[in-house]
Amino acid sequence: QKEVEQNSGPLSVPEGAIASLNCTYSDRGSQSFFWYRQYSGKSPELIMFIYSNGDKEDGRFTAQLNKASQYVSLLIRDSQPSDSATYLCAVIVGSQGNLIFGKGTKLSVKP
Amino acid sequence: GAGVSQSPRYKVAKRGQDVALRCDPISGHVSLFWYQQALGQGPEFLTYFQNEAQLDKSGLPSDRFFAERPEGSVSTLKIQRTQQEDSAVYLCASSSTGANQPQHFGDGTRLSIL
């Protein structure tokens, strides 16, 4: 059973702080890793993807991947109230490309 | 269009009715995926098309679910003899060539079975 695990939260951080979101996955064959943001009642919106070990930065977002530990994380610097949403970690296993999602972590940024 | 378009946005049906959900992917995107999302859960994979070929339908929950993409662009997900447990948001995503490419989602269809 291929699984992606996330802490469901809610994770509450003050405005301007760093929010750290974590995800583990069970299948060592996992190849590609994605973070989606989902506002309530809306569809998932792609915010980051990472394929190789290490860090990848895009604006206020940094994705970190450690394949040996089967761990992927998302850091959000200078958190804003508009960042309040559910963050979904997703992994591709195999050749077809379908995503396996975690249940999501709900982030609340308090003004 | 610029993004993935799904219709209808909302669908209410009585138990036992058939429904059809439409997805229009990003122009030129070869791969098309359908997912089902229950409240408070992450999306779960249903089926995958590469052009008009349905390469994986392992996530379809029963033989009441059927999907097609006859011309390699627009896709339809059909659910026959709907049941209450079919109530969910149905999401369509598309990506360009390559299995590891990022997928972009439509706004989804919220299906409610009464």
PDB file of C-alpha atoms in Angstrom:
ATOM      1  CA  GLN A   1       0.000   0.000   0.000  1.00  0.00           C
ATOM      2  CA  LYS A   2       1.575   3.253  -1.134  1.00  0.00           C
ATOM      3  CA  GLU A   3       1.005   5.928   1.499  1.00  0.00           C
ATOM      4  CA  VAL A   4       1.680   9.598   1.998  1.00  0.00           C
ATOM      5  CA  GLU A   5       1.403  10.847   5.556  1.00  0.00           C
ATOM      6  CA  GLN A   6       0.882  14.380   6.781  1.00  0.00           C
ATOM      7  CA  ASN A   7       0.015  15.879  10.130  1.00  0.00           C
ATOM      8  CA  SER A   8      -3.565  17.062   9.706  1.00  0.00           C
ATOM      9  CA  GLY A   9      -3.031  20.067  11.970  1.00  0.00           C
ATOM     10  CA  PRO A  10      -4.268  22.645  12.352  1.00  0.00           C
ATOM     11  CA  LEU A  11      -0.878  24.299  12.347  1.00  0.00           C
ATOM     12  CA  SER A  12      -1.142  27.839  13.656  1.00  0.00           C
ATOM     13  CA  VAL A  13       1.621  30.399  13.157  1.00  0.00           C
ATOM     14  CA  PRO A  14       1.721  34.168  13.656  1.00  0.00           C
ATOM     15  CA  GLU A  15       1.961  36.481  10.678  1.00  0.00           C
ATOM     16  CA  GLY A  16       5.560  36.920   9.565  1.00  0.00           C
ATOM     17  CA  ALA A  17       6.752  33.608  11.019  1.00  0.00           C
ATOM     18  CA  ILE A  18       8.056  30.561   9.159  1.00  0.00           C
ATOM     19  CA  ALA A  19       5.525  27.783   8.636  1.00  0.00           C
ATOM     20  CA  SER A  20       6.997  24.286   8.339  1.00  0.00           C
ATOM     21  CA  LEU A  21       4.903  21.544   6.756  1.00  0.00           C
ATOM     22  CA  ASN A  22       6.074  17.939   6.712  1.00  0.00           C
ATOM     23  CA  CYS A  23       5.281  14.845   4.712  1.00  0.00           C
ATOM     24  CA  THR A  24       6.555  11.267   4.671  1.00  0.00           C
ATOM     25  CA  TYR A  25       5.994   8.644   2.024  1.00  0.00           C
ATOM     26  CA  SER A  26       6.228   4.878   2.094  1.00  0.00           C
ATOM     27  CA  ASP A  27       7.372   3.874  -1.385  1.00  0.00           C
ATOM     28  CA  ARG A  28      11.100   4.201  -2.063  1.00  0.00           C
ATOM     29  CA  GLY A  29      10.312   4.131  -5.768  1.00  0.00           C
ATOM     30  CA  SER A  30       8.660   7.551  -5.520  1.00  0.00           C
ATOM     31  CA  GLN A  31      10.113   9.855  -8.136  1.00  0.00           C
ATOM     32  CA  SER A  32       8.449  13.233  -8.040  1.00  0.00           C
ATOM     33  CA  PHE A  33       7.078  15.305  -5.211  1.00  0.00           C
ATOM     34  CA  PHE A  34       4.548  18.091  -5.233  1.00  0.00           C
ATOM     35  CA  TRP A  35       2.969  20.573  -2.869  1.00  0.00           C
ATOM     36  CA  TYR A  36      -0.499  21.863  -3.575  1.00  0.00           C
ATOM     37  CA  ARG A  37      -2.412  24.564  -1.742  1.00  0.00           C
ATOM     38  CA  GLN A  38      -6.164  24.174  -1.407  1.00  0.00           C
ATOM     39  CA  TYR A  39      -8.421  26.892  -0.128  1.00  0.00           C
ATOM     40  CA  SER A  40     -11.756  25.817   1.321  1.00  0.00           C
ATOM     41  CA  GLY A  41     -14.174  24.931  -1.466  1.00  0.00           C
ATOM     42  CA  LYS A  42     -11.528  25.385  -4.148  1.00  0.00           C
ATOM     43  CA  SER A  43      -9.404  23.012  -6.197  1.00  0.00           C
ATOM     44  CA  PRO A  44      -5.746  22.185  -5.474  1.00  0.00           C
ATOM     45  CA  GLU A  45      -3.283  24.758  -6.784  1.00  0.00           C
ATOM     46  CA  LEU A  46       0.287  23.700  -7.546  1.00  0.00           C
ATOM     47  CA  ILE A  47       2.826  25.730  -5.606  1.00  0.00           C
ATOM     48  CA  MET A  48       6.051  23.670  -5.669  1.00  0.00           C
ATOM     49  CA  PHE A  49       7.530  20.530  -7.154  1.00  0.00           C
ATOM     50  CA  ILE A  50      10.862  18.865  -6.493  1.00  0.00           C
ATOM     51  CA  TYR A  51      12.576  15.879  -8.070  1.00  0.00           C
ATOM     52  CA  SER A  52      16.073  15.781  -6.532  1.00  0.00           C
ATOM     53  CA  ASN A  53      17.437  15.641  -3.014  1.00  0.00           C
ATOM     54  CA  GLY A  54      18.068  19.004  -1.427  1.00  0.00           C
ATOM     55  CA  ASP A  55      16.312  22.336  -1.370  1.00  0.00           C
ATOM     56  CA  LYS A  56      14.368  24.186  -4.022  1.00  0.00           C
ATOM     57  CA  GLU A  57      13.360  27.794  -3.443  1.00  0.00           C
ATOM     58  CA  ASP A  58      10.669  29.846  -5.163  1.00  0.00           C
ATOM     59  CA  GLY A  59       9.912  33.186  -3.595  1.00  0.00           C
ATOM     60  CA  ARG A  60       8.734  32.657  -0.023  1.00  0.00           C
ATOM     61  CA  PHE A  61       8.450  28.900  -0.528  1.00  0.00           C
ATOM     62  CA  THR A  62      11.191  26.298  -0.089  1.00  0.00           C
ATOM     63  CA  ALA A  63      10.676  22.603  -0.739  1.00  0.00           C
ATOM     64  CA  GLN A  64      13.110  20.156   0.849  1.00  0.00           C
ATOM     65  CA  LEU A  65      13.532  16.521  -0.199  1.00  0.00           C
ATOM     66  CA  ASN A  66      15.399  13.742   1.571  1.00  0.00           C
ATOM     67  CA  LYS A  67      14.901  10.476  -0.302  1.00  0.00           C
ATOM     68  CA  ALA A  68      16.966   8.447   2.171  1.00  0.00           C
ATOM     69  CA  SER A  69      14.586   9.433   4.964  1.00  0.00           C
ATOM     70  CA  GLN A  70      11.552   9.415   2.630  1.00  0.00           C
ATOM     71  CA  TYR A  71      10.708  12.876   3.775  1.00  0.00           C
ATOM     72  CA  VAL A  72       9.630  16.030   1.992  1.00  0.00           C
ATOM     73  CA  SER A  73       8.842  19.381   3.568  1.00  0.00           C
ATOM     74  CA  LEU A  74       7.585  22.825   2.649  1.00  0.00           C
ATOM     75  CA  LEU A  75       8.735  25.996   4.346  1.00  0.00           C
ATOM     76  CA  ILE A  76       6.787  29.208   3.990  1.00  0.00           C
ATOM     77  CA  ARG A  77       8.730  32.292   5.041  1.00  0.00           C
ATOM     78  CA  ASP A  78       7.101  35.538   6.144  1.00  0.00           C
ATOM     79  CA  SER A  79       3.736  33.794   6.445  1.00  0.00           C
ATOM     80  CA  GLN A  80       0.703  35.881   5.534  1.00  0.00           C
ATOM     81  CA  PRO A  81      -2.960  35.421   6.496  1.00  0.00           C
ATOM     82  CA  SER A  82      -3.612  34.711   2.811  1.00  0.00           C
ATOM     83  CA  ASP A  83      -1.434  31.588   3.184  1.00  0.00           C
ATOM     84  CA  SER A  84      -4.113  30.079   5.437  1.00  0.00           C
ATOM     85  CA  ALA A  85      -5.239  26.973   3.574  1.00  0.00           C
ATOM     86  CA  THR A  86      -4.820  23.222   3.474  1.00  0.00           C
ATOM     87  CA  TYR A  87      -1.489  22.093   2.041  1.00  0.00           C
ATOM     88  CA  LEU A  88      -1.476  18.782   0.224  1.00  0.00           C
ATOM     89  CA  CYS A  89       1.655  16.729  -0.288  1.00  0.00           C
ATOM     90  CA  ALA A  90       1.557  14.482  -3.348  1.00  0.00           C
ATOM     91  CA  VAL A  91       3.908  11.879  -4.769  1.00  0.00           C
ATOM     92  CA  ILE A  92       4.196  10.124  -8.119  1.00  0.00           C
ATOM     93  CA  VAL A  93       5.074   6.437  -7.990  1.00  0.00           C
ATOM     94  CA  GLY A  94       5.555   4.404 -11.122  1.00  0.00           C
ATOM     95  CA  SER A  95       5.426   5.230 -14.787  1.00  0.00           C
ATOM     96  CA  GLN A  96       1.846   6.342 -15.242  1.00  0.00           C
ATOM     97  CA  GLY A  97       2.128   9.582 -13.355  1.00  0.00           C
ATOM     98  CA  ASN A  98      -0.914   9.483 -11.114  1.00  0.00           C
ATOM     99  CA  LEU A  99      -0.537  11.381  -7.856  1.00  0.00           C
ATOM    100  CA  ILE A 100      -0.896   9.861  -4.416  1.00  0.00           C
ATOM    101  CA  PHE A 101      -1.964  12.524  -1.950  1.00  0.00           C
ATOM    102  CA  GLY A 102      -1.704  12.905   1.773  1.00  0.00           C
ATOM    103  CA  LYS A 103      -4.770  14.068   3.683  1.00  0.00           C
ATOM    104  CA  GLY A 104      -3.384  17.585   3.920  1.00  0.00           C
ATOM    105  CA  THR A 105      -2.241  19.899   6.702  1.00  0.00           C
ATOM    106  CA  LYS A 106      -4.453  22.825   7.574  1.00  0.00           C
ATOM    107  CA  LEU A 107      -2.403  25.989   8.108  1.00  0.00           C
ATOM    108  CA  SER A 108      -3.751  29.032   9.916  1.00  0.00           C
ATOM    109  CA  VAL A 109      -1.737  32.261   9.878  1.00  0.00           C
ATOM    110  CA  LYS A 110      -2.900  34.639  12.588  1.00  0.00           C
ATOM    111  CA  PRO A 111      -2.606  38.419  11.995  1.00  0.00           C
TER     112      PRO A 111
ATOM    113  CA  GLY B   1      -8.645  28.105 -22.531  1.00  0.00           C
ATOM    114  CA  ALA B   2      -5.886  28.974 -20.128  1.00  0.00           C
ATOM    115  CA  GLY B   3      -6.742  26.360 -17.520  1.00  0.00           C
ATOM    116  CA  VAL B   4      -8.565  23.099 -16.985  1.00  0.00           C
ATOM    117  CA  SER B   5     -12.297  23.604 -17.299  1.00  0.00           C
ATOM    118  CA  GLN B   6     -14.865  21.346 -15.653  1.00  0.00           C
ATOM    119  CA  SER B   7     -18.626  21.327 -15.901  1.00  0.00           C
ATOM    120  CA  PRO B   8     -21.012  21.405 -14.243  1.00  0.00           C
ATOM    121  CA  ARG B   9     -19.589  22.989 -11.092  1.00  0.00           C
ATOM    122  CA  TYR B  10     -22.373  21.505  -9.026  1.00  0.00           C
ATOM    123  CA  LYS B  11     -24.584  18.523  -9.721  1.00  0.00           C
ATOM    124  CA  VAL B  12     -27.426  17.199  -7.606  1.00  0.00           C
ATOM    125  CA  ALA B  13     -28.946  13.878  -8.576  1.00  0.00           C
ATOM    126  CA  LYS B  14     -31.299  11.383  -7.051  1.00  0.00           C
ATOM    127  CA  ARG B  15     -29.987   7.982  -6.112  1.00  0.00           C
ATOM    128  CA  GLY B  16     -30.146   5.679  -9.108  1.00  0.00           C
ATOM    129  CA  GLN B  17     -29.773   8.379 -11.751  1.00  0.00           C
ATOM    130  CA  ASP B  18     -26.888   8.504 -14.200  1.00  0.00           C
ATOM    131  CA  VAL B  19     -24.591  11.537 -14.298  1.00  0.00           C
ATOM    132  CA  ALA B  20     -21.929  12.782 -16.699  1.00  0.00           C
ATOM    133  CA  LEU B  21     -19.102  15.098 -15.726  1.00  0.00           C
ATOM    134  CA  ARG B  22     -17.044  16.925 -18.306  1.00  0.00           C
ATOM    135  CA  CYS B  23     -13.398  17.979 -18.337  1.00  0.00           C
ATOM    136  CA  ASP B  24     -11.691  20.197 -20.901  1.00  0.00           C
ATOM    137  CA  PRO B  25      -7.920  20.053 -20.273  1.00  0.00           C
ATOM    138  CA  ILE B  26      -5.279  22.671 -20.959  1.00  0.00           C
ATOM    139  CA  SER B  27      -4.734  22.896 -24.704  1.00  0.00           C
ATOM    140  CA  GLY B  28      -1.982  20.562 -25.840  1.00  0.00           C
ATOM    141  CA  HIS B  29      -1.817  18.567 -22.643  1.00  0.00           C
ATOM    142  CA  VAL B  30      -1.440  14.899 -23.429  1.00  0.00           C
ATOM    143  CA  SER B  31      -2.167  13.442 -20.011  1.00  0.00           C
ATOM    144  CA  LEU B  32      -5.506  13.688 -18.262  1.00  0.00           C
ATOM    145  CA  PHE B  33      -6.369  12.398 -14.800  1.00  0.00           C
ATOM    146  CA  TRP B  34      -9.579  12.081 -12.797  1.00  0.00           C
ATOM    147  CA  TYR B  35      -9.559  12.183  -9.001  1.00  0.00           C
ATOM    148  CA  GLN B  36     -12.255  11.909  -6.351  1.00  0.00           C
ATOM    149  CA  GLN B  37     -12.027  14.013  -3.202  1.00  0.00           C
ATOM    150  CA  ALA B  38     -14.140  13.313  -0.149  1.00  0.00           C
ATOM    151  CA  LEU B  39     -14.602  15.980   2.509  1.00  0.00           C
ATOM    152  CA  GLY B  40     -11.495  16.393   4.638  1.00  0.00           C
ATOM    153  CA  GLN B  41      -9.425  13.997   2.535  1.00  0.00           C
ATOM    154  CA  GLY B  42      -6.831  14.340  -0.158  1.00  0.00           C
ATOM    155  CA  PRO B  43      -7.824  13.562  -3.744  1.00  0.00           C
ATOM    156  CA  GLU B  44      -7.778   9.898  -4.726  1.00  0.00           C
ATOM    157  CA  PHE B  45      -6.844   8.700  -8.197  1.00  0.00           C
ATOM    158  CA  LEU B  46      -9.572   7.282 -10.412  1.00  0.00           C
ATOM    159  CA  THR B  47      -8.246   6.965 -13.952  1.00  0.00           C
ATOM    160  CA  TYR B  48      -5.615   8.205 -16.395  1.00  0.00           C
ATOM    161  CA  PHE B  49      -5.575   8.939 -20.137  1.00  0.00           C
ATOM    162  CA  GLN B  50      -2.689   9.533 -22.450  1.00  0.00           C
ATOM    163  CA  ASN B  51      -4.272  11.117 -25.492  1.00  0.00           C
ATOM    164  CA  GLU B  52      -7.327   8.969 -26.207  1.00  0.00           C
ATOM    165  CA  ALA B  53      -5.948   5.842 -24.567  1.00  0.00           C
ATOM    166  CA  GLN B  54      -7.115   4.976 -21.073  1.00  0.00           C
ATOM    167  CA  LEU B  55      -3.922   3.548 -19.620  1.00  0.00           C
ATOM    168  CA  ASP B  56      -4.990   3.092 -16.026  1.00  0.00           C
ATOM    169  CA  LYS B  57      -8.453   2.723 -14.550  1.00  0.00           C
ATOM    170  CA  SER B  58      -7.419   0.939 -11.394  1.00  0.00           C
ATOM    171  CA  GLY B  59      -8.869   3.634  -9.137  1.00  0.00           C
ATOM    172  CA  LEU B  60     -12.433   3.451 -10.434  1.00  0.00           C
ATOM    173  CA  PRO B  61     -14.440   2.246  -7.416  1.00  0.00           C
ATOM    174  CA  SER B  62     -16.901   0.066  -9.312  1.00  0.00           C
ATOM    175  CA  ASP B  63     -18.111  -0.857 -12.783  1.00  0.00           C
ATOM    176  CA  ARG B  64     -20.701   1.914 -12.444  1.00  0.00           C
ATOM    177  CA  PHE B  65     -17.893   4.366 -13.187  1.00  0.00           C
ATOM    178  CA  PHE B  66     -16.821   4.853 -16.764  1.00  0.00           C
ATOM    179  CA  ALA B  67     -14.527   7.428 -18.380  1.00  0.00           C
ATOM    180  CA  GLU B  68     -13.700   8.255 -21.958  1.00  0.00           C
ATOM    181  CA  ARG B  69     -11.616  10.684 -23.985  1.00  0.00           C
ATOM    182  CA  PRO B  70     -12.486   9.748 -27.564  1.00  0.00           C
ATOM    183  CA  GLU B  71     -10.561  12.454 -29.430  1.00  0.00           C
ATOM    184  CA  GLY B  72      -7.738  12.926 -26.974  1.00  0.00           C
ATOM    185  CA  SER B  73      -8.953  16.242 -25.633  1.00  0.00           C
ATOM    186  CA  VAL B  74     -12.253  16.542 -23.729  1.00  0.00           C
ATOM    187  CA  SER B  75     -12.988  13.762 -21.254  1.00  0.00           C
ATOM    188  CA  THR B  76     -16.229  12.618 -19.678  1.00  0.00           C
ATOM    189  CA  LEU B  77     -16.611  10.721 -16.429  1.00  0.00           C
ATOM    190  CA  LYS B  78     -19.917   8.889 -16.246  1.00  0.00           C
ATOM    191  CA  ILE B  79     -21.440   7.373 -13.158  1.00  0.00           C
ATOM    192  CA  GLN B  80     -24.356   5.026 -13.626  1.00  0.00           C
ATOM    193  CA  ARG B  81     -27.003   4.191 -11.023  1.00  0.00           C
ATOM    194  CA  THR B  82     -25.552   6.690  -8.570  1.00  0.00           C
ATOM    195  CA  GLN B  83     -25.330   5.852  -4.876  1.00  0.00           C
ATOM    196  CA  GLN B  84     -25.038   8.174  -1.873  1.00  0.00           C
ATOM    197  CA  GLU B  85     -21.411   7.175  -1.375  1.00  0.00           C
ATOM    198  CA  ASP B  86     -20.652   8.673  -4.805  1.00  0.00           C
ATOM    199  CA  SER B  87     -21.149  12.148  -3.301  1.00  0.00           C
ATOM    200  CA  ALA B  88     -17.787  13.899  -3.532  1.00  0.00           C
ATOM    201  CA  VAL B  89     -15.862  16.461  -5.517  1.00  0.00           C
ATOM    202  CA  TYR B  90     -14.598  15.090  -8.804  1.00  0.00           C
ATOM    203  CA  LEU B  91     -11.400  16.732  -9.961  1.00  0.00           C
ATOM    204  CA  CYS B  92      -9.816  16.627 -13.367  1.00  0.00           C
ATOM    205  CA  ALA B  93      -6.137  17.404 -13.913  1.00  0.00           C
ATOM    206  CA  SER B  94      -3.959  17.596 -16.985  1.00  0.00           C
ATOM    207  CA  SER B  95      -0.251  17.663 -17.659  1.00  0.00           C
ATOM    208  CA  SER B  96       2.053  17.927 -20.632  1.00  0.00           C
ATOM    209  CA  THR B  97       4.025  14.967 -21.942  1.00  0.00           C
ATOM    210  CA  GLY B  98       6.025  12.956 -19.434  1.00  0.00           C
ATOM    211  CA  ALA B  99       4.868  10.994 -16.423  1.00  0.00           C
ATOM    212  CA  ASN B 100       6.525  13.271 -13.891  1.00  0.00           C
ATOM    213  CA  GLN B 101       5.186  16.580 -15.109  1.00  0.00           C
ATOM    214  CA  PRO B 102       3.189  18.770 -12.716  1.00  0.00           C
ATOM    215  CA  GLN B 103      -0.562  18.361 -12.930  1.00  0.00           C
ATOM    216  CA  HIS B 104      -2.915  21.316 -13.047  1.00  0.00           C
ATOM    217  CA  PHE B 105      -6.393  20.934 -11.652  1.00  0.00           C
ATOM    218  CA  GLY B 106      -9.763  22.219 -12.725  1.00  0.00           C
ATOM    219  CA  ASP B 107     -12.257  23.694 -10.265  1.00  0.00           C
ATOM    220  CA  GLY B 108     -13.972  20.346  -9.865  1.00  0.00           C
ATOM    221  CA  THR B 109     -17.561  19.160  -9.923  1.00  0.00           C
ATOM    222  CA  ARG B 110     -19.278  18.850  -6.563  1.00  0.00           C
ATOM    223  CA  LEU B 111     -21.661  15.905  -6.855  1.00  0.00           C
ATOM    224  CA  SER B 112     -24.412  15.395  -4.304  1.00  0.00           C
ATOM    225  CA  ILE B 113     -26.564  12.287  -4.420  1.00  0.00           C
ATOM    226  CA  LEU B 114     -29.862  12.545  -2.565  1.00  0.00           C
TER     227      LEU B 114
END
